[in-house]
């Protein structure tokens, strides 16, 4: 398996942003967007995600 070049990685990242930005705007407009700081430790992220799932599925 070959590795991506820097240009390929940049193109993939740009495509990801272009495809997800409309979703963020859509769910924000509906008032249901939930954000999680993924720069926290894995346990904190998991706890935050679990809290969100518990709230919206109740």
Short mmCIF file of C-alpha atoms in Angstrom, two decimals:
data_model
loop_
_atom_site.label_atom_id
_atom_site.label_comp_id
_atom_site.label_asym_id
_atom_site.label_seq_id
_atom_site.Cartn_x
_atom_site.Cartn_y
_atom_site.Cartn_z
CA UNK A 1 0.00 0.00 0.00
CA UNK A 2 1.48 3.32 -0.99
CA UNK A 3 1.49 6.37 1.24
CA UNK A 4 -0.36 9.54 0.30
CA UNK A 5 1.67 12.51 -0.74
CA UNK A 6 1.29 15.81 1.11
CA UNK A 7 -0.80 17.09 -1.78
CA UNK A 8 -3.12 14.07 -1.67
CA UNK A 9 -3.57 14.41 2.09
CA UNK A 10 -4.36 18.12 1.69
CA UNK A 11 -6.90 17.34 -1.02
CA UNK A 12 -8.57 14.69 1.17
CA UNK A 13 -8.74 17.12 4.10
CA UNK A 14 -10.19 19.87 1.90
CA UNK A 15 -12.83 17.46 0.57
CA UNK A 16 -13.71 16.39 4.10
CA UNK A 17 -14.18 20.00 5.19
CA UNK A 18 -16.22 20.83 2.09
CA UNK A 19 -18.52 17.86 2.67
CA UNK A 20 -19.01 18.31 6.42
CA UNK A 21 -19.37 22.10 6.62
CA UNK A 22 -22.94 22.04 5.21
CA UNK A 23 -23.89 19.39 7.77
CA UNK A 24 -22.57 21.51 10.62
CA UNK A 25 -24.57 24.50 9.41
CA UNK A 26 -27.69 22.37 8.95
CA UNK A 27 -27.64 20.85 12.43
CA UNK A 28 -26.70 24.20 14.01
CA UNK A 29 -29.75 25.77 12.34
CA UNK A 30 -31.93 23.00 13.76
CA UNK A 31 -30.52 23.69 17.21
CA UNK A 32 -29.29 20.13 17.68
CA UNK A 33 -25.57 20.46 16.97
CA UNK A 34 -23.42 19.06 19.77
CA UNK A 35 -19.71 19.78 19.93
CA UNK A 36 -17.02 17.79 21.69
CA UNK A 37 -13.47 18.97 22.27
CA UNK A 38 -11.58 16.05 20.77
CA UNK A 39 -8.27 17.44 22.00
CA UNK A 40 -9.09 16.21 25.51
CA UNK A 41 -7.93 12.83 26.71
CA UNK A 42 -9.73 9.79 25.32
CA UNK A 43 -11.57 9.15 28.60
CA UNK A 44 -12.92 12.72 28.72
CA UNK A 45 -14.03 12.53 25.08
CA UNK A 46 -15.74 9.18 25.67
CA UNK A 47 -17.50 10.54 28.76
CA UNK A 48 -18.69 13.62 26.89
CA UNK A 49 -19.96 11.53 23.98
CA UNK A 50 -21.74 9.19 26.38
CA UNK A 51 -23.42 12.15 28.07
CA UNK A 52 -24.63 13.49 24.74
CA UNK A 53 -26.00 10.11 23.67
CA UNK A 54 -27.76 9.68 27.02
CA UNK A 55 -29.41 13.11 26.74
CA UNK A 56 -30.63 12.74 23.16
CA UNK A 57 -31.80 9.16 23.47
CA UNK A 58 -33.78 9.69 26.67
#
